[in-house]
Tab-separated table of C-alpha atoms in Angstrom:
chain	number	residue	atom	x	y	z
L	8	UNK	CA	-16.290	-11.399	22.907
L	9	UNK	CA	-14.587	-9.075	25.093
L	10	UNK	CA	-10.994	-10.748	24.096
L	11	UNK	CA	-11.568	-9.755	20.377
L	12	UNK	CA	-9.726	-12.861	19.132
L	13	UNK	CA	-12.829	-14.703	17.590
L	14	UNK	CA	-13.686	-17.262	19.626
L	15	UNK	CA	-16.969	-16.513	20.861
L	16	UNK	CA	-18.016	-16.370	17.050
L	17	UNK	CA	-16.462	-19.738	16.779
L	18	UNK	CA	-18.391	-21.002	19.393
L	19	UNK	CA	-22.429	-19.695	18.160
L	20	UNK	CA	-24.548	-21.585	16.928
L	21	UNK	CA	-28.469	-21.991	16.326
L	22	UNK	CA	-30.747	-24.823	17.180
L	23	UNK	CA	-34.035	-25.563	15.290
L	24	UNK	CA	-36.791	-27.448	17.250
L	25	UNK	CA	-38.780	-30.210	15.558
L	26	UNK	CA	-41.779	-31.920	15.934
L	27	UNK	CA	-43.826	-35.024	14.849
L	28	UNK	CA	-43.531	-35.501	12.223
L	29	UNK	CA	-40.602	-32.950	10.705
L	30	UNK	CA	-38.574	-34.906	13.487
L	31	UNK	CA	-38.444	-37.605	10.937
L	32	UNK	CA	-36.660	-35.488	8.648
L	33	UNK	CA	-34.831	-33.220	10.820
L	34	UNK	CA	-32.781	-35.417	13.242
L	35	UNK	CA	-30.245	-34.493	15.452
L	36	UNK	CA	-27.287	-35.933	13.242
L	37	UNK	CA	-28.986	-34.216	10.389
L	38	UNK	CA	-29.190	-30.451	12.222
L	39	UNK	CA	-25.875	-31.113	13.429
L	40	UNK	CA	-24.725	-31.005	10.324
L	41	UNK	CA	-26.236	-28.098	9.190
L	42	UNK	CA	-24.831	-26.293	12.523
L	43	UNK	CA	-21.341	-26.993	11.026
L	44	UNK	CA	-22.033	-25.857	7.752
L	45	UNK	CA	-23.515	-22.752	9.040
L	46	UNK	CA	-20.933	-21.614	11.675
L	47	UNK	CA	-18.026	-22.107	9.041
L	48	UNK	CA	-19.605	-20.012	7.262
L	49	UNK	CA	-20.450	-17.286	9.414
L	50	UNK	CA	-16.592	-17.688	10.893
L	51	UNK	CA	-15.661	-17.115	7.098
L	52	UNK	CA	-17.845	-13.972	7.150
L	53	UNK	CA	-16.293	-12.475	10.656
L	54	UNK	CA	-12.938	-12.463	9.181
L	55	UNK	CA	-14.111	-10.694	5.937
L	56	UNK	CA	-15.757	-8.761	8.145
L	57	UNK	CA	-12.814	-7.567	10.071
L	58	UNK	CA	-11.038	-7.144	6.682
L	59	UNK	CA	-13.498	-4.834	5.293
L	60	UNK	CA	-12.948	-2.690	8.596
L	61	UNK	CA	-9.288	-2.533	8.211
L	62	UNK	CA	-10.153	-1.382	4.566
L	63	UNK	CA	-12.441	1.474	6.283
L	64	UNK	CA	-9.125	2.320	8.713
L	65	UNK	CA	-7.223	2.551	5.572
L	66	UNK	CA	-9.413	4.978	3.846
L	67	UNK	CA	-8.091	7.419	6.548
L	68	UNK	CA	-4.790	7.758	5.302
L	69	UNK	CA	-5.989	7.680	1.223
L	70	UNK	CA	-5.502	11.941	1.774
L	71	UNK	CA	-2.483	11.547	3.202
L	72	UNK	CA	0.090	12.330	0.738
L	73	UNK	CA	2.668	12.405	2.892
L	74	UNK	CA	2.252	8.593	4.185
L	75	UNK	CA	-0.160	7.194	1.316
L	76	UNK	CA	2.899	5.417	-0.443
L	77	UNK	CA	4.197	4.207	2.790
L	78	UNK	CA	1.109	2.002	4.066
L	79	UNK	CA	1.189	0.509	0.059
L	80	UNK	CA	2.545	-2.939	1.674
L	81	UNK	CA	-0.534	-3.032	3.967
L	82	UNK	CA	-3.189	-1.881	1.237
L	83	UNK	CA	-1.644	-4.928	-0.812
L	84	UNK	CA	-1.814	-7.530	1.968
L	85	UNK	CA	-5.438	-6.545	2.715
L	86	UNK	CA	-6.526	-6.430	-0.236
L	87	UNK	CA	-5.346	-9.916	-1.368
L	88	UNK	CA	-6.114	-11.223	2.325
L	89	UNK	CA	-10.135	-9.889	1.121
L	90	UNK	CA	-9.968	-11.501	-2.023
L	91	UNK	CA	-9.287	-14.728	-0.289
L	92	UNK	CA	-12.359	-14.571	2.082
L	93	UNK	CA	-14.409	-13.410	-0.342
L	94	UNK	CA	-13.608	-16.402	-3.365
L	95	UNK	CA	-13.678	-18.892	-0.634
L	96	UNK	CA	-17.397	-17.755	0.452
L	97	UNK	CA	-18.312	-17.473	-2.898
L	98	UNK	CA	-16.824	-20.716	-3.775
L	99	UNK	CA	-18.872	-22.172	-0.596
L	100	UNK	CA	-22.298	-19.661	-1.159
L	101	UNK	CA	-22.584	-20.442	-4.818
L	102	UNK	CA	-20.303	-23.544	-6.281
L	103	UNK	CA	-21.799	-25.899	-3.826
L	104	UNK	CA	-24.207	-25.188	-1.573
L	105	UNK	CA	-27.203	-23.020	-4.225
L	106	UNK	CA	-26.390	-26.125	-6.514
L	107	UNK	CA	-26.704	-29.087	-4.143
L	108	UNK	CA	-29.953	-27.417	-3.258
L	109	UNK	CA	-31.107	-27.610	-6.237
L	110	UNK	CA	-30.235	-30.802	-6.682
L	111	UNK	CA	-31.676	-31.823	-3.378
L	112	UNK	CA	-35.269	-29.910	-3.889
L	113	UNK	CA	-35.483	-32.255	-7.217
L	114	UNK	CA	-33.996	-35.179	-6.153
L	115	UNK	CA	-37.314	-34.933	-3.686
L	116	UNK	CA	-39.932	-34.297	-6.171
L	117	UNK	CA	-39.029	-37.803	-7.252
L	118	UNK	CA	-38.966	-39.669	-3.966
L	119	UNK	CA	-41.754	-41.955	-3.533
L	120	UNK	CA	-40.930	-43.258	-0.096
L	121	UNK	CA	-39.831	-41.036	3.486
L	122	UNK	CA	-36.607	-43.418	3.205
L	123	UNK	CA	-35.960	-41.606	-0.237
L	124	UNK	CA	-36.572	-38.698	1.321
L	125	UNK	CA	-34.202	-39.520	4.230
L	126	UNK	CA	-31.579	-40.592	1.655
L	127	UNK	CA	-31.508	-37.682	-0.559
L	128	UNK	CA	-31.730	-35.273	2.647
L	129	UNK	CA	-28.261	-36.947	3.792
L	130	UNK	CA	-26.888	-37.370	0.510
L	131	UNK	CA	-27.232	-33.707	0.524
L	132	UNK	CA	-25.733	-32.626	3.948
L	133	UNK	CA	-22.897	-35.473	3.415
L	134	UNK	CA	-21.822	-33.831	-0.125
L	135	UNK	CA	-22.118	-30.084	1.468
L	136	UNK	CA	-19.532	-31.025	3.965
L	137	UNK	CA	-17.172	-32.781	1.896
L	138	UNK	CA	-17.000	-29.876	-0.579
L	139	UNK	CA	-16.745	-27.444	1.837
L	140	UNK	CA	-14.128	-29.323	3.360
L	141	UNK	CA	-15.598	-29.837	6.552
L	142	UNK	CA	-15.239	-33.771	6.514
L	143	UNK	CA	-12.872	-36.256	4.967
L	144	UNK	CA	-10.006	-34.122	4.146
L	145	UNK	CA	-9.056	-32.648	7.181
L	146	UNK	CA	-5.289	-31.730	6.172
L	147	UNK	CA	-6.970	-29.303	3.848
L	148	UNK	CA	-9.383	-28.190	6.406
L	149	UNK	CA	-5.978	-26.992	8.527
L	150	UNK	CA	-4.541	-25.489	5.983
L	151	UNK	CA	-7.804	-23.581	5.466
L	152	UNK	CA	-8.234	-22.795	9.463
L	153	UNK	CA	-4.147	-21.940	9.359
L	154	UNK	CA	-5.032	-18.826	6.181
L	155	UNK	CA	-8.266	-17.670	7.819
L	156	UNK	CA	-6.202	-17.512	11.103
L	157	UNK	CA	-3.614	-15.805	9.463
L	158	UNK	CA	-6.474	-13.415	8.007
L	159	UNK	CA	-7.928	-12.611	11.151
L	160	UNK	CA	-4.925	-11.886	13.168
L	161	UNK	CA	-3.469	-9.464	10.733
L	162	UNK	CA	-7.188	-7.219	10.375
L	163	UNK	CA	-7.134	-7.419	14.458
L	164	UNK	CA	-3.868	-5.625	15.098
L	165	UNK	CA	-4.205	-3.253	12.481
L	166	UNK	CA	-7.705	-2.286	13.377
L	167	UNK	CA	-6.122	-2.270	17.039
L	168	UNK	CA	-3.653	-0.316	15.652
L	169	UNK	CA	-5.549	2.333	13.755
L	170	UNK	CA	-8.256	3.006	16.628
L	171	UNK	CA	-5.790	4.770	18.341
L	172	UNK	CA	-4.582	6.816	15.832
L	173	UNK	CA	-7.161	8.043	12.845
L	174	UNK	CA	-9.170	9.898	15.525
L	175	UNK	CA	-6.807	12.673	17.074
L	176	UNK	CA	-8.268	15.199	19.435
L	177	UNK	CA	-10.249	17.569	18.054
L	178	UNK	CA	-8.686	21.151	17.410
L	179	UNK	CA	-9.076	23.538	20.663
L	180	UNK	CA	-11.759	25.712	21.684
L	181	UNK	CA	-11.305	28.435	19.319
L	182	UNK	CA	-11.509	25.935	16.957
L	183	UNK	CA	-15.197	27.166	16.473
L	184	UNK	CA	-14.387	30.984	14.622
L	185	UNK	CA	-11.996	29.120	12.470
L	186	UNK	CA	-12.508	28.416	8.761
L	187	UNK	CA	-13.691	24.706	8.026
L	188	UNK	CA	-10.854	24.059	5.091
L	189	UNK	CA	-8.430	25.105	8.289
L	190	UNK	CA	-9.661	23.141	10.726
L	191	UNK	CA	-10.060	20.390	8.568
L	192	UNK	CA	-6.153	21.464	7.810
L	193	UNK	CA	-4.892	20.815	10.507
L	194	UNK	CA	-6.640	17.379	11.503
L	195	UNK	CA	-5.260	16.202	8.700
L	196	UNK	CA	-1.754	17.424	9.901
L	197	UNK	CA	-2.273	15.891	13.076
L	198	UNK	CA	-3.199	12.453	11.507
L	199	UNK	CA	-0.448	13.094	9.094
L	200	UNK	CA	2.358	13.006	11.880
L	201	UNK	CA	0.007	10.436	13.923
L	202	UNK	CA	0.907	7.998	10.885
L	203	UNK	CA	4.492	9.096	10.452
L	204	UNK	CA	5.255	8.372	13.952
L	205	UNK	CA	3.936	4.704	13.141
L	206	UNK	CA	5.860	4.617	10.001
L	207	UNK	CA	9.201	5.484	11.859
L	208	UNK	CA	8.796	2.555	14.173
L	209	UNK	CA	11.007	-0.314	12.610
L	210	UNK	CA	8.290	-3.119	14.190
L	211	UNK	CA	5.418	-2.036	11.778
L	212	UNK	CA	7.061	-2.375	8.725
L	213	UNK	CA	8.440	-5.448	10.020
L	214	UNK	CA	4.847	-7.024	11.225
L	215	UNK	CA	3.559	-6.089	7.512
L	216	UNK	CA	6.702	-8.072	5.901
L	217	UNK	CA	6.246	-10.749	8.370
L	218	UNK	CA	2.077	-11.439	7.867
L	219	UNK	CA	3.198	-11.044	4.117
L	220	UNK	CA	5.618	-14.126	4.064
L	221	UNK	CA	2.968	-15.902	6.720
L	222	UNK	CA	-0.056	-15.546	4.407
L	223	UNK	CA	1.466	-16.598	1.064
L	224	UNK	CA	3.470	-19.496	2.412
L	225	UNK	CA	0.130	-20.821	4.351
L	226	UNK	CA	-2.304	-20.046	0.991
L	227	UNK	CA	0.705	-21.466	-1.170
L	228	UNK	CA	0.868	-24.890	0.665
L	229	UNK	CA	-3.208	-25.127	0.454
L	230	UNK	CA	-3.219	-24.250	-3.101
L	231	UNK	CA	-0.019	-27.316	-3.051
L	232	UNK	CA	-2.172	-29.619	-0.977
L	233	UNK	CA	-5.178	-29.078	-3.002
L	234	UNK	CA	-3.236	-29.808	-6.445
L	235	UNK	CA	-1.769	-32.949	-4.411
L	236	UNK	CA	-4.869	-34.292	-3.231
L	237	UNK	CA	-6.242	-33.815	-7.137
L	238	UNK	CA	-3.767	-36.009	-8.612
L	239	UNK	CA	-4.400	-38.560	-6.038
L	240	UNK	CA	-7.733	-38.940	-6.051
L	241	UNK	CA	-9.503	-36.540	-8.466
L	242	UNK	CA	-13.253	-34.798	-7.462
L	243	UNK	CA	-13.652	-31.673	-10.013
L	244	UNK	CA	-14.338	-29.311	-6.678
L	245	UNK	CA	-11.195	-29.126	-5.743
L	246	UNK	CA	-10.332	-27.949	-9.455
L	247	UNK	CA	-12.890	-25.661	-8.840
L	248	UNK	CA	-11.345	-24.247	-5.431
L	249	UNK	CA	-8.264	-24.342	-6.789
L	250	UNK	CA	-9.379	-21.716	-9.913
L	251	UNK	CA	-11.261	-19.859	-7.743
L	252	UNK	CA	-8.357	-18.996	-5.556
L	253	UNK	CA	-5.684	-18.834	-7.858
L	254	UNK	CA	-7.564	-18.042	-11.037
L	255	UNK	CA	-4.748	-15.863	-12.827
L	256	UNK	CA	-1.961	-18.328	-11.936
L	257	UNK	CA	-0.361	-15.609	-9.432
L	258	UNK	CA	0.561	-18.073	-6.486
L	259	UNK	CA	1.180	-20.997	-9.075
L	260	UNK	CA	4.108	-19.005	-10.753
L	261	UNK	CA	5.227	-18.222	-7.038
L	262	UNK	CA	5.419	-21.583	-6.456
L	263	UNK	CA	7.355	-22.698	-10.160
L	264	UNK	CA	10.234	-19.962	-8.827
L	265	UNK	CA	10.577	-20.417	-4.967
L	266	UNK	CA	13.399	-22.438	-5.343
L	267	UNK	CA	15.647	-19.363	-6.681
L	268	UNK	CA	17.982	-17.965	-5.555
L	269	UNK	CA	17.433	-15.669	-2.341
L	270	UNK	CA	13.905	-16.923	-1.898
L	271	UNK	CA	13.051	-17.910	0.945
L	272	UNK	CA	11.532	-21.813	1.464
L	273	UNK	CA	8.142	-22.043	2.477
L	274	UNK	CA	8.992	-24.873	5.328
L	275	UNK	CA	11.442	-21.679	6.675
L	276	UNK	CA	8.147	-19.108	6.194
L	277	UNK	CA	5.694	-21.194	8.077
L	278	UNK	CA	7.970	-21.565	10.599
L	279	UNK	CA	8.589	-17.471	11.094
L	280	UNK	CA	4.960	-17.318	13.268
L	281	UNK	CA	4.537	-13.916	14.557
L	282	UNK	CA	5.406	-12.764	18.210
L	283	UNK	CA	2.910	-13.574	21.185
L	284	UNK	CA	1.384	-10.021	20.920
L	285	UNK	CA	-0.128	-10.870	17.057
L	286	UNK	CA	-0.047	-14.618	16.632
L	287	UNK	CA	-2.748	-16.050	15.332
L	288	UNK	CA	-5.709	-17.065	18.028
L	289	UNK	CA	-6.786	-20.411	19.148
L	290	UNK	CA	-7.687	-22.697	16.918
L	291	UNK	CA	-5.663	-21.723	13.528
L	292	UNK	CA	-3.172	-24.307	14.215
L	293	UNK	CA	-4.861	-27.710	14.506
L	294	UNK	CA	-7.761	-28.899	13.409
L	295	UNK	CA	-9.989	-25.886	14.411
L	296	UNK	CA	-13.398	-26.047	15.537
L	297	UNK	CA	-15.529	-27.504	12.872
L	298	UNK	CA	-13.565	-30.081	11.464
L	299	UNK	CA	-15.053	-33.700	12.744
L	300	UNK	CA	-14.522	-37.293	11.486
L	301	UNK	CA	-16.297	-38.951	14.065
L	302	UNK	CA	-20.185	-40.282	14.579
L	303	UNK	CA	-22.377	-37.153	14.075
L	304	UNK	CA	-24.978	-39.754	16.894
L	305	UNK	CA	-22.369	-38.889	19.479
L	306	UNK	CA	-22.141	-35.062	19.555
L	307	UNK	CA	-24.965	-33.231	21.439
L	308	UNK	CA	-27.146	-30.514	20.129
């Protein structure tokens, strides 16, 4: 969408026309529900997506000596804001839906009826969503929505940001009798004070720190909420979300020493939300689009 904020990607969907006698199979309530499965997970794979192109930006300034060490904060936020998306979709992709296939496909080589059939099909869906976290836990759903938010915000306005800078006009006319390792010289030059100019502005450096204390105190409280909801009422996929996103222990030993000295709370880092110009877009703070507790009979297709 022209906007760039995600919401048209939020809204797509595809529709799958039946007939007699797949229509059995394949109701409404039943395609519905793969609809929401699906979209999440495409959503999941925009914001990698936008990610991996702030990772291309970045490889811009890898020859930079002069500025290298000074986008380090960003690298590091990017890079851990990647390795979220991507253990999340792999979590999704291969922990639960490629098994509960499985398990589906063979639960049908035993049905003897179309009501087995029927069963087992929403057995299947059912378990999907509740796994993925689509349905029946929706404070971890916002949590999720909150970090992918978070995510997608922080890959658009550096993208935004690098557009305008890692392509600097090319070299003048006479650029054409001059040696290549000169030319290429002095682009690099140009980009070089291009990036130092950004550098010297006190709001970059600032935004960076900012999404930094944003990101871990949103993926700290869903890694809390997860552990929560696991002592409550114990289902071993949300053990295995929880390893999957925190398998070395990194944001666990954050959490044992938040309370020192100097640290700063997370109800006082949720609260810092960036300014107008790069908070997150619609969506990231409630329930977000795909969540749903109600009767899949009353949405339309």
């Amino acid at each position: 969408n022209a906007a760039g904020d995600g919401s048209g990607i939020r809204c797509f969907t595809l529709k799958y026309r039946t007939s007699w006698p797949l229509s059995i199979v394949f109701s409404r309530s039943m395609l519905l529900k793969y609809q929401v499965i699906f979209r999440h997970l495409l959503y999941c794979r925009y914001v990698e997506r936008k990610l991996v192109e702030v990772w291309v930006d970045h490889q811009y300034t890898k020859e930079l000596d002069q500025v290298r060490t000074s986008f380090s904060p960003s690298y590091s936020l990017r890079q851990r804001m990647l390795a979220f998306c991507r253990d999340y979709i792999y979590y999704v992709t291969i922990e639960v839906l490629e098994p509960q296939s499985h398990a589906f496909l063979a639960s049908l080589a035993q049905a003897d009826s179309i009501d087995e059939v029927l069963r087992s099909h929403e057995r299947f869906l059912d378990t999907c969503l509740r796994e993925v976290l689509l349905t029946e836990r929706d404070t971890l759903y916002r949590h999720l929505s909150k970090v992918l938010t978070t995510c997608l915000t922080f890959a658009r306005n550096l993208h935004r940001c690098a557009h305008d800078l890692h392509d600097p006009q090319e070299p003048g006319g006479d650029a054409h009798a001059r040696d290549f390792a000169e030319t290429r010289m002095e682009r690099a030059q140009q980009k070089s004070t291009a990036y130092l100019s950004l550098l010297s502005q006190k709001h970059y450096s600032k935004t960076i720190a900012k999404f930094k204390v944003i990101f871990e105190s949103q993926l700290q409280g869903f890694l809390r909420q997860i552990q929560q909801e696991s002592s409550t009422r114990y289902e071993h996929f949300l053990s295995n979300l929880a390893t999957r996103l925190d398998y070395n222990e990194y944001y666990s030993s954050m959490v044992a020493s938040e309370a020192a000295p100097g640290t700063l709370p997370p109800s006082a880092a949720a609260s810092q939300q960036p300014s107008r110009a790069s908070s997150p877009g619609r969506g990231g703070g409630g329930g977000g689009p795909f969540f749903f507790s109600q009767s899949f009979d009353t949405w339309p297709l």
